[in-house]
Amino acid sequence: MLPISNGLPKSPLFQIKQTPTAGRAVFATQFLKSGTHLLTTSTIPASILLRPYKREVCAQCFHYNRGRNLPHKSIETGHYFCTLKCSNLWHDEAGEIGIAAWVKVETFVKAKKRPTFHNGEAYENLPDADAPFPTEEDIERSWGEVEGTAHFIRQARAGSTKKPHRRAVAAVLNVHPNADLLCFQLDGTLARAKDAPVGWDSLMELVPDSTPYKRVQELKDHVLSYLHLLCLLPLPLLDLVTPELCLGLTQRDSHNSFGIRSLDDGGDEFFGYGVWPEASFFNHSCRPNVGKRREGRSWVFWVEGDVDVGKELCISYLGGDEAEMSLVERRVMTVGTWGFECGCGTCVEDVMREKGKVLGDTNGVGDLNGFEMVASNGTNGVGNGVHGLNGHG
Ligand SMILES: C[S@@+](CC[C@H](N)C(=O)[O-])C[C@H]1O[C@@H](n2cnc3c(N)ncnc32)[C@H](O)[C@@H]1O
């Protein structure tokens, strides 16, 4: 059971409490009239704009320039902005050390010209696409195995001129990065380095996914990004770059991130994703009573329909598609993408109805196995993207 700590969002309108079956959840503390504003998020400790969109989506406010390059660019850091104001805000927030880190990573990525994977679909084509998810043991082993190399890199970065130490750096820098992942991990590392009010600590409050890697290759990419960061980042940041940081970030990103999508075409374009900790305590319902939209860099939430005191406040993780979906289709999505069987009122009612039918059909000996098989076989345990990307966004 995850704690109800002081770091969770606070409001006179709602309270975060434990539920018996769906972890923590948000409950109304007073009668809420339809349209009541609930929450506007403040910061994003970790986000990424996918490389193909970087020139067209402002790195600060996520404004989309509809296929045209944005006017303000920082070539060295690889960021583009819609206005000088956005550029200044981004640079102020990154600070000297952040900018130095981005320059190092961007220079490295540009020097490696091979195209990189930038979304979940790319993983589908890899040879081990049908392999099971790496288990907790696989994950622990992979991160453990690399510590020898990491130690050599740290020695080299500390000034050692011994051949094995220098060779370790050269060997790692010789490998092509997964550029988007590397940048996401860098963003998280910089959040860890900062003492922001809604930063790393609030990110760590989120429900972790103990097996967040959907492919063996994905786990390998993450471990490699860790080594790349060790080779590249300015020395004052090195102590922060640890397997715990990289794994902890990925465990929170999975199941909690929101997509960064276009705003004016129903969200057809998927630009990237990010973790907004304040926004990640709403559970999913197939009949949601909370609406959400992205406004620039923030997410805004409001009540849809009057809500009585004590009622749970839920968003949809299915982007509104739930209204058109059957119970099985909804379950395939929630199990496949987020790893949970939806326990919302609508699903419970539907399950009871299905169960009633099965019991009727089989003269009392049937059960829900048929139904449950469809749900689990339909997804084969494979998510819809690397980070629940299509989830909340
Ligand atoms: C973004 S978090 C929501 C907050 C989370 N319950 C917590 O304790 O922090 C998403 C996770 O909440 C749980 N969850 C959300 N909606 C649910 C639902 N309708 N039924 C069951 N579990 C749900 C699942 O474990 C899911 O992976």
Short mmCIF file of C-alpha atoms and ligand atoms in Angstrom, two decimals:
data_model
loop_
_atom_site.label_atom_id
_atom_site.label_comp_id
_atom_site.label_asym_id
_atom_site.label_seq_id
_atom_site.Cartn_x
_atom_site.Cartn_y
_atom_site.Cartn_z
CA MET A 1 0.00 0.00 0.00
CA LEU A 2 1.47 3.35 -1.01
CA PRO A 3 1.62 6.09 1.62
CA ILE A 4 -0.66 9.12 1.83
CA SER A 5 2.23 11.47 2.43
CA ASN A 6 2.54 15.24 2.69
CA GLY A 7 3.85 15.43 -0.86
CA LEU A 8 0.47 14.70 -2.46
CA PRO A 9 -1.59 17.50 -4.04
CA LYS A 10 -3.78 19.39 -1.58
CA SER A 11 -7.08 21.14 -2.17
CA PRO A 12 -10.19 22.12 -0.20
CA LEU A 13 -12.18 20.40 -2.97
CA PHE A 14 -10.68 16.92 -2.82
CA GLN A 15 -8.66 14.52 -0.73
CA ILE A 16 -6.46 11.60 -1.70
CA LYS A 17 -7.34 8.40 0.15
CA GLN A 18 -6.67 4.67 -0.10
CA THR A 19 -9.19 2.43 -1.84
CA PRO A 20 -9.47 -1.32 -1.22
CA THR A 21 -8.77 -2.30 -4.84
CA ALA A 22 -7.32 0.58 -6.90
CA GLY A 23 -4.57 2.05 -4.72
CA ARG A 24 -4.94 5.71 -3.86
CA ALA A 25 -7.70 7.80 -5.40
CA VAL A 26 -9.13 11.31 -5.35
CA PHE A 27 -12.41 11.93 -3.48
CA ALA A 28 -14.62 15.02 -3.36
CA THR A 29 -14.62 16.66 0.08
CA GLN A 30 -17.67 18.78 -0.74
CA PHE A 31 -20.50 18.90 -3.25
CA LEU A 32 -18.93 19.96 -6.56
CA LYS A 33 -20.99 21.64 -9.22
CA SER A 34 -20.42 20.64 -12.83
CA GLY A 35 -17.60 22.70 -14.32
CA THR A 36 -15.80 23.31 -11.00
CA HIS A 37 -12.09 23.72 -11.60
CA LEU A 38 -10.18 21.09 -9.63
CA LEU A 39 -6.51 21.38 -10.44
CA THR A 40 -3.95 23.00 -12.70
CA THR A 41 -0.56 21.29 -12.62
CA SER A 42 2.56 23.31 -11.98
CA THR A 43 5.74 21.65 -13.26
CA ILE A 44 6.88 18.56 -15.16
CA PRO A 45 9.91 16.84 -13.65
CA ALA A 46 10.50 14.74 -16.77
CA SER A 47 9.24 15.03 -20.31
CA ILE A 48 10.39 14.44 -23.86
CA LEU A 49 9.44 15.79 -27.26
CA LEU A 50 10.19 13.09 -29.81
CA ARG A 51 12.98 14.00 -32.18
CA PRO A 52 10.87 14.30 -35.37
CA TYR A 53 8.76 17.00 -33.65
CA LYS A 54 11.49 18.97 -31.89
CA ARG A 55 11.70 21.71 -34.51
CA GLU A 56 7.93 22.16 -34.66
CA VAL A 57 6.85 21.92 -31.01
CA CYS A 58 7.97 24.54 -28.50
CA ALA A 59 10.14 22.95 -25.82
CA GLN A 60 8.68 25.30 -23.22
CA CYS A 61 4.92 25.62 -23.87
CA PHE A 62 4.42 22.70 -26.34
CA HIS A 63 2.84 24.99 -28.91
CA TYR A 64 2.70 23.16 -32.27
CA ASN A 65 3.72 25.17 -35.30
CA ARG A 66 1.79 22.86 -37.67
CA GLY A 67 4.73 21.39 -39.53
CA ARG A 68 6.77 24.59 -39.73
CA ASN A 69 10.06 25.16 -37.95
CA LEU A 70 9.80 27.37 -34.87
CA PRO A 71 11.52 30.76 -35.05
CA HIS A 72 13.75 30.55 -31.95
CA LYS A 73 16.29 27.79 -31.70
CA SER A 74 19.06 26.72 -29.43
CA ILE A 75 21.04 24.52 -31.83
CA GLU A 76 23.57 23.52 -29.17
CA THR A 77 20.96 22.11 -26.78
CA GLY A 78 18.61 20.87 -29.52
CA HIS A 79 15.59 22.89 -28.33
CA TYR A 80 13.20 25.07 -30.32
CA PHE A 81 10.84 27.77 -29.06
CA CYS A 82 7.83 29.71 -30.31
CA THR A 83 8.83 33.01 -28.65
CA LEU A 84 11.86 34.60 -27.09
CA LYS A 85 9.93 34.56 -23.81
CA CYS A 86 9.62 30.76 -23.96
CA SER A 87 13.29 30.46 -24.84
CA ASN A 88 14.28 32.64 -21.88
CA LEU A 89 12.01 30.74 -19.50
CA TRP A 90 13.46 27.41 -20.61
CA HIS A 91 17.06 28.61 -20.30
CA ASP A 92 16.42 30.18 -16.87
CA GLU A 93 14.89 26.95 -15.63
CA ALA A 94 17.65 24.75 -17.07
CA GLY A 95 20.37 26.89 -15.47
CA GLU A 96 24.05 26.81 -16.33
CA ILE A 97 24.62 23.18 -15.44
CA GLY A 98 21.46 22.04 -17.22
CA ILE A 99 22.42 23.84 -20.41
CA ALA A 100 25.93 22.39 -20.25
CA ALA A 101 24.44 18.90 -19.88
CA TRP A 102 22.05 19.36 -22.81
CA VAL A 103 24.89 20.63 -25.02
CA LYS A 104 26.99 17.55 -24.27
CA VAL A 105 24.12 15.12 -24.93
CA GLU A 106 22.91 16.90 -28.07
CA THR A 107 26.41 17.08 -29.52
CA PHE A 108 26.83 13.35 -28.94
CA VAL A 109 23.43 12.47 -30.43
CA LYS A 110 24.10 14.57 -33.52
CA ALA A 111 27.47 12.93 -34.04
CA LYS A 112 25.71 9.56 -34.20
CA LYS A 113 23.65 9.83 -37.34
CA ARG A 114 21.83 6.51 -37.28
CA PRO A 115 18.08 6.89 -36.87
CA THR A 116 16.94 6.10 -33.36
CA PHE A 117 13.80 4.53 -31.96
CA HIS A 118 11.46 7.19 -30.79
CA ASN A 119 8.25 5.48 -29.87
CA GLY A 120 6.72 2.24 -28.75
CA GLU A 121 6.00 1.02 -32.26
CA ALA A 122 9.68 0.80 -33.08
CA TYR A 123 10.03 -1.89 -30.42
CA GLU A 124 7.36 -3.98 -32.10
CA ASN A 125 9.76 -4.70 -34.97
CA LEU A 126 12.66 -5.88 -32.91
CA PRO A 127 13.59 -9.57 -32.95
CA ASP A 128 12.45 -10.17 -29.39
CA ALA A 129 9.08 -8.46 -29.84
CA ASP A 130 7.25 -11.61 -28.74
CA ALA A 131 9.49 -12.33 -25.79
CA PRO A 132 8.01 -11.93 -22.31
CA PHE A 133 8.55 -8.71 -20.37
CA PRO A 134 11.80 -8.63 -18.45
CA THR A 135 11.01 -9.79 -14.92
CA GLU A 136 12.11 -8.05 -11.72
CA GLU A 137 15.03 -10.53 -11.56
CA ASP A 138 16.02 -9.79 -15.18
CA ILE A 139 15.93 -6.08 -14.40
CA GLU A 140 18.00 -6.41 -11.24
CA ARG A 141 20.53 -8.60 -13.08
CA SER A 142 20.90 -6.22 -16.03
CA TRP A 143 21.46 -3.19 -13.83
CA GLY A 144 23.85 -5.16 -11.61
CA GLU A 145 25.90 -6.52 -14.54
CA VAL A 146 26.71 -3.06 -15.81
CA GLU A 147 28.10 -1.68 -12.57
CA GLY A 148 31.65 -2.84 -13.43
CA THR A 149 31.63 -0.78 -16.62
CA ALA A 150 29.99 2.12 -14.78
CA HIS A 151 32.75 2.02 -12.18
CA PHE A 152 35.44 2.17 -14.90
CA ILE A 153 33.68 5.13 -16.52
CA ARG A 154 33.47 6.93 -13.19
CA GLN A 155 37.21 6.34 -12.70
CA ALA A 156 37.99 7.76 -16.13
CA ARG A 157 35.75 10.78 -15.50
CA ALA A 158 37.55 11.33 -12.20
CA GLY A 159 40.82 11.66 -14.15
CA SER A 160 42.16 8.12 -14.34
CA THR A 161 44.28 7.54 -17.41
CA LYS A 162 44.37 3.77 -16.99
CA LYS A 163 43.63 2.00 -20.25
CA PRO A 164 40.65 -0.10 -19.08
CA HIS A 165 38.97 3.01 -17.69
CA ARG A 166 39.47 5.08 -20.84
CA ARG A 167 38.51 2.10 -23.00
CA ALA A 168 35.22 1.72 -21.15
CA VAL A 169 34.29 5.33 -22.01
CA ALA A 170 35.36 4.91 -25.64
CA ALA A 171 33.44 1.64 -25.99
CA VAL A 172 30.22 3.09 -24.56
CA LEU A 173 30.43 6.26 -26.65
CA ASN A 174 30.90 4.10 -29.70
CA VAL A 175 27.39 2.68 -29.32
CA HIS A 176 24.48 4.55 -30.91
CA PRO A 177 22.10 6.01 -28.38
CA ASN A 178 18.36 5.83 -28.20
CA ALA A 179 18.24 9.62 -28.43
CA ASP A 180 14.73 10.19 -27.06
CA LEU A 181 15.29 7.93 -24.12
CA LEU A 182 18.66 9.50 -23.37
CA CYS A 183 17.06 12.96 -23.37
CA PHE A 184 14.19 11.78 -21.14
CA GLN A 185 16.65 10.35 -18.64
CA LEU A 186 18.66 13.56 -18.77
CA ASP A 187 15.52 15.60 -18.06
CA GLY A 188 14.78 13.40 -15.03
CA THR A 189 18.37 13.68 -13.83
CA LEU A 190 18.19 17.48 -14.03
CA ALA A 191 14.93 17.40 -12.05
CA ARG A 192 16.71 15.33 -9.42
CA ALA A 193 19.49 17.93 -9.34
CA LYS A 194 17.02 20.76 -8.75
CA ASP A 195 15.21 21.51 -5.55
CA ALA A 196 11.92 22.30 -7.28
CA PRO A 197 8.70 22.24 -5.20
CA VAL A 198 7.00 19.75 -7.53
CA GLY A 199 10.05 17.94 -8.71
CA TRP A 200 11.80 14.68 -8.15
CA ASP A 201 10.33 14.02 -4.70
CA SER A 202 6.75 14.28 -5.92
CA LEU A 203 7.62 12.08 -8.88
CA MET A 204 8.79 9.42 -6.44
CA GLU A 205 5.37 9.55 -4.70
CA LEU A 206 3.76 8.00 -7.77
CA VAL A 207 2.75 4.38 -8.00
CA PRO A 208 5.76 2.47 -9.41
CA ASP A 209 5.59 -0.27 -12.02
CA SER A 210 8.00 -3.00 -10.90
CA THR A 211 8.42 -4.36 -14.45
CA PRO A 212 8.30 -1.23 -16.63
CA TYR A 213 10.32 -2.52 -19.60
CA LYS A 214 8.17 -4.03 -22.32
CA ARG A 215 11.03 -5.62 -24.27
CA VAL A 216 14.47 -6.97 -23.47
CA GLN A 217 15.78 -4.42 -25.99
CA GLU A 218 14.07 -1.62 -24.09
CA LEU A 219 15.80 -2.66 -20.87
CA LYS A 220 19.13 -2.75 -22.74
CA ASP A 221 18.49 0.73 -24.14
CA HIS A 222 17.82 2.09 -20.67
CA VAL A 223 20.99 0.59 -19.25
CA LEU A 224 22.96 1.96 -22.19
CA SER A 225 21.48 5.44 -21.67
CA TYR A 226 22.68 5.30 -18.08
CA LEU A 227 26.22 4.58 -19.27
CA HIS A 228 25.97 7.33 -21.90
CA LEU A 229 24.96 9.83 -19.23
CA LEU A 230 27.90 8.74 -17.07
CA CYS A 231 30.24 9.40 -19.99
CA LEU A 232 28.72 12.73 -20.99
CA LEU A 233 27.30 14.72 -18.10
CA PRO A 234 29.18 17.53 -16.37
CA LEU A 235 31.08 16.19 -13.36
CA PRO A 236 28.91 17.82 -10.65
CA LEU A 237 25.93 15.76 -11.90
CA LEU A 238 27.70 12.39 -11.98
CA ASP A 239 26.89 11.33 -8.42
CA LEU A 240 23.19 11.67 -9.20
CA VAL A 241 23.34 9.30 -12.16
CA THR A 242 22.66 5.90 -10.63
CA PRO A 243 20.72 2.78 -11.59
CA GLU A 244 18.25 3.75 -8.82
CA LEU A 245 17.61 7.08 -10.49
CA CYS A 246 17.18 5.64 -13.99
CA LEU A 247 15.03 2.71 -12.87
CA GLY A 248 13.03 4.85 -10.42
CA LEU A 249 12.22 7.33 -13.18
CA THR A 250 11.10 4.60 -15.59
CA GLN A 251 9.01 2.88 -12.92
CA ARG A 252 7.10 6.14 -12.33
CA ASP A 253 6.92 7.09 -16.00
CA SER A 254 5.25 3.78 -16.82
CA HIS A 255 1.53 3.97 -15.87
CA ASN A 256 1.73 7.65 -14.88
CA SER A 257 2.85 9.62 -17.92
CA PHE A 258 0.54 11.71 -20.05
CA GLY A 259 0.91 12.07 -23.79
CA ILE A 260 1.79 15.46 -25.24
CA ARG A 261 -0.53 15.66 -28.23
CA SER A 262 -1.77 18.26 -30.66
CA LEU A 263 -4.62 20.32 -29.24
CA ASP A 264 -6.73 21.38 -32.19
CA ASP A 265 -7.27 18.16 -34.18
CA GLY A 266 -8.56 15.80 -31.50
CA GLY A 267 -5.02 14.94 -30.42
CA ASP A 268 -4.07 13.04 -33.58
CA GLU A 269 -0.41 14.04 -33.45
CA PHE A 270 1.64 12.50 -30.67
CA PHE A 271 4.62 14.74 -29.89
CA GLY A 272 5.98 13.12 -26.77
CA TYR A 273 5.15 12.43 -23.16
CA GLY A 274 5.81 13.60 -19.66
CA VAL A 275 5.10 12.95 -16.01
CA TRP A 276 3.03 15.54 -14.15
CA PRO A 277 3.00 14.12 -10.60
CA GLU A 278 0.10 16.27 -9.36
CA ALA A 279 -2.10 14.87 -12.15
CA SER A 280 -1.41 11.20 -11.55
CA PHE A 281 -3.66 10.42 -8.61
CA PHE A 282 -6.90 10.32 -10.56
CA ASN A 283 -7.96 6.75 -11.21
CA HIS A 284 -9.62 5.71 -14.42
CA SER A 285 -13.36 5.25 -14.84
CA CYS A 286 -15.24 4.13 -17.93
CA ARG A 287 -17.83 6.74 -16.89
CA PRO A 288 -15.50 9.58 -15.83
CA ASN A 289 -16.69 12.61 -13.87
CA VAL A 290 -13.56 14.70 -14.40
CA GLY A 291 -12.53 16.32 -17.67
CA LYS A 292 -8.98 17.24 -18.58
CA ARG A 293 -7.13 19.20 -21.21
CA ARG A 294 -3.58 20.34 -21.71
CA GLU A 295 -3.07 24.09 -21.66
CA GLY A 296 0.49 24.78 -22.75
CA ARG A 297 2.77 23.15 -20.23
CA SER A 298 0.01 22.38 -17.71
CA TRP A 299 -2.88 19.97 -17.37
CA VAL A 300 -6.19 21.38 -16.21
CA PHE A 301 -8.89 19.24 -14.55
CA TRP A 302 -12.55 20.09 -13.88
CA VAL A 303 -15.71 18.35 -12.73
CA GLU A 304 -18.09 17.04 -15.37
CA GLY A 305 -21.61 16.67 -13.97
CA ASP A 306 -22.45 17.45 -10.33
CA VAL A 307 -20.50 15.30 -7.87
CA ASP A 308 -21.64 14.54 -4.31
CA VAL A 309 -19.34 14.80 -1.33
CA GLY A 310 -17.40 11.55 -0.78
CA LYS A 311 -17.63 10.42 -4.43
CA GLU A 312 -14.47 9.36 -6.23
CA LEU A 313 -13.22 11.76 -8.91
CA CYS A 314 -12.02 9.88 -12.00
CA ILE A 315 -10.69 10.72 -15.43
CA SER A 316 -10.71 8.49 -18.49
CA TYR A 317 -7.44 6.85 -19.52
CA LEU A 318 -9.08 5.84 -22.82
CA GLY A 319 -9.43 9.35 -24.22
CA GLY A 320 -13.24 9.20 -24.37
CA ASP A 321 -13.25 6.07 -26.56
CA GLU A 322 -14.67 4.06 -23.66
CA ALA A 323 -18.17 5.23 -24.54
CA GLU A 324 -18.02 3.22 -27.79
CA MET A 325 -16.19 0.17 -26.40
CA SER A 326 -17.45 -3.14 -25.05
CA LEU A 327 -16.38 -4.44 -21.65
CA VAL A 328 -13.85 -6.78 -23.29
CA GLU A 329 -12.40 -4.02 -25.47
CA ARG A 330 -12.05 -1.72 -22.47
CA ARG A 331 -10.40 -4.45 -20.47
CA VAL A 332 -7.98 -5.27 -23.28
CA MET A 333 -6.92 -1.62 -23.21
CA THR A 334 -6.58 -1.17 -19.45
CA VAL A 335 -4.83 -4.51 -18.94
CA GLY A 336 -2.64 -4.12 -22.02
CA THR A 337 -1.60 -0.53 -21.50
CA TRP A 338 -1.65 -0.04 -17.73
CA GLY A 339 -1.65 -3.56 -16.36
CA PHE A 340 -4.88 -3.30 -14.34
CA GLU A 341 -8.35 -4.76 -14.65
CA CYS A 342 -10.71 -1.83 -14.40
CA GLY A 343 -12.76 -1.93 -11.22
CA CYS A 344 -14.91 1.11 -12.01
CA GLY A 345 -18.65 0.98 -11.37
CA THR A 346 -19.47 0.56 -15.05
CA CYS A 347 -17.14 -2.41 -15.46
CA VAL A 348 -18.33 -4.06 -12.26
CA GLU A 349 -21.94 -3.73 -13.47
CA ASP A 350 -20.99 -5.13 -16.90
CA VAL A 351 -19.08 -8.04 -15.38
CA MET A 352 -22.05 -8.89 -13.19
CA ARG A 353 -24.32 -8.81 -16.22
CA GLU A 354 -21.94 -11.07 -18.22
CA LYS A 355 -21.62 -13.39 -15.27
CA GLY A 356 -25.39 -13.59 -15.00
CA LYS A 357 -25.57 -14.52 -18.69
CA VAL A 358 -22.89 -17.21 -18.37
CA LEU A 359 -24.51 -18.65 -15.29
CA GLY A 360 -27.87 -18.68 -17.11
CA ASP A 361 -26.44 -20.29 -20.23
CA THR A 362 -24.57 -23.03 -18.44
CA ASN A 363 -27.20 -23.90 -15.91
CA GLY A 364 -25.21 -22.63 -12.98
CA VAL A 365 -21.84 -24.26 -13.69
CA GLY A 366 -20.30 -21.53 -15.79
CA ASP A 367 -17.99 -18.85 -14.59
CA LEU A 368 -16.17 -15.86 -16.03
CA ASN A 369 -13.20 -17.81 -17.37
CA GLY A 370 -14.25 -17.34 -20.96
CA PHE A 371 -14.54 -13.64 -20.50
CA GLU A 372 -11.30 -13.34 -18.59
CA MET A 373 -9.40 -15.35 -21.21
CA VAL A 374 -10.36 -12.87 -23.89
CA ALA A 375 -9.06 -10.04 -21.79
CA SER A 376 -5.69 -11.54 -21.01
CA ASN A 377 -5.12 -13.32 -24.32
CA GLY A 378 -6.22 -10.29 -26.27
CA THR A 379 -3.34 -8.24 -24.95
CA ASN A 380 -0.76 -10.96 -24.50
CA GLY A 381 0.59 -8.78 -21.72
CA VAL A 382 1.98 -6.33 -24.24
CA GLY A 383 1.33 -2.67 -23.66
CA ASN A 384 0.31 -0.13 -26.20
CA GLY A 385 3.54 1.74 -26.09
CA VAL A 386 6.67 2.06 -24.08
CA HIS A 387 5.31 4.25 -21.36
CA GLY A 388 1.54 3.97 -21.41
CA LEU A 389 2.05 6.74 -23.93
CA ASN A 390 -1.38 6.61 -25.40
CA GLY A 391 -2.79 6.56 -21.95
CA HIS A 392 -3.91 9.70 -20.26
CA GLY A 393 -2.95 12.07 -23.00
C1 LIG B 1 -2.05 7.06 -12.54
S1 LIG B 1 -2.16 5.87 -11.29
C2 LIG B 1 -3.58 6.40 -10.38
C3 LIG B 1 -3.29 6.57 -8.89
C4 LIG B 1 -2.96 5.28 -8.18
N1 LIG B 1 -4.18 4.54 -7.84
C5 LIG B 1 -2.12 5.52 -6.93
O1 LIG B 1 -2.28 4.81 -5.95
O2 LIG B 1 -1.25 6.39 -6.97
C6 LIG B 1 -2.72 4.49 -12.23
C7 LIG B 1 -2.85 3.21 -11.45
O3 LIG B 1 -3.98 3.25 -10.57
C8 LIG B 1 -4.70 2.01 -10.59
N2 LIG B 1 -6.03 2.23 -11.20
C9 LIG B 1 -6.44 3.35 -11.83
N3 LIG B 1 -7.70 3.24 -12.25
C10 LIG B 1 -8.12 2.01 -11.90
C11 LIG B 1 -9.35 1.28 -12.09
N4 LIG B 1 -10.38 1.82 -12.71
N5 LIG B 1 -9.41 0.02 -11.61
C12 LIG B 1 -8.37 -0.55 -10.96
N6 LIG B 1 -7.19 0.09 -10.76
C13 LIG B 1 -7.05 1.36 -11.22
C14 LIG B 1 -3.87 1.07 -11.44
O4 LIG B 1 -2.99 0.37 -10.58
C15 LIG B 1 -3.10 2.02 -12.34
O5 LIG B 1 -1.88 1.46 -12.83
#
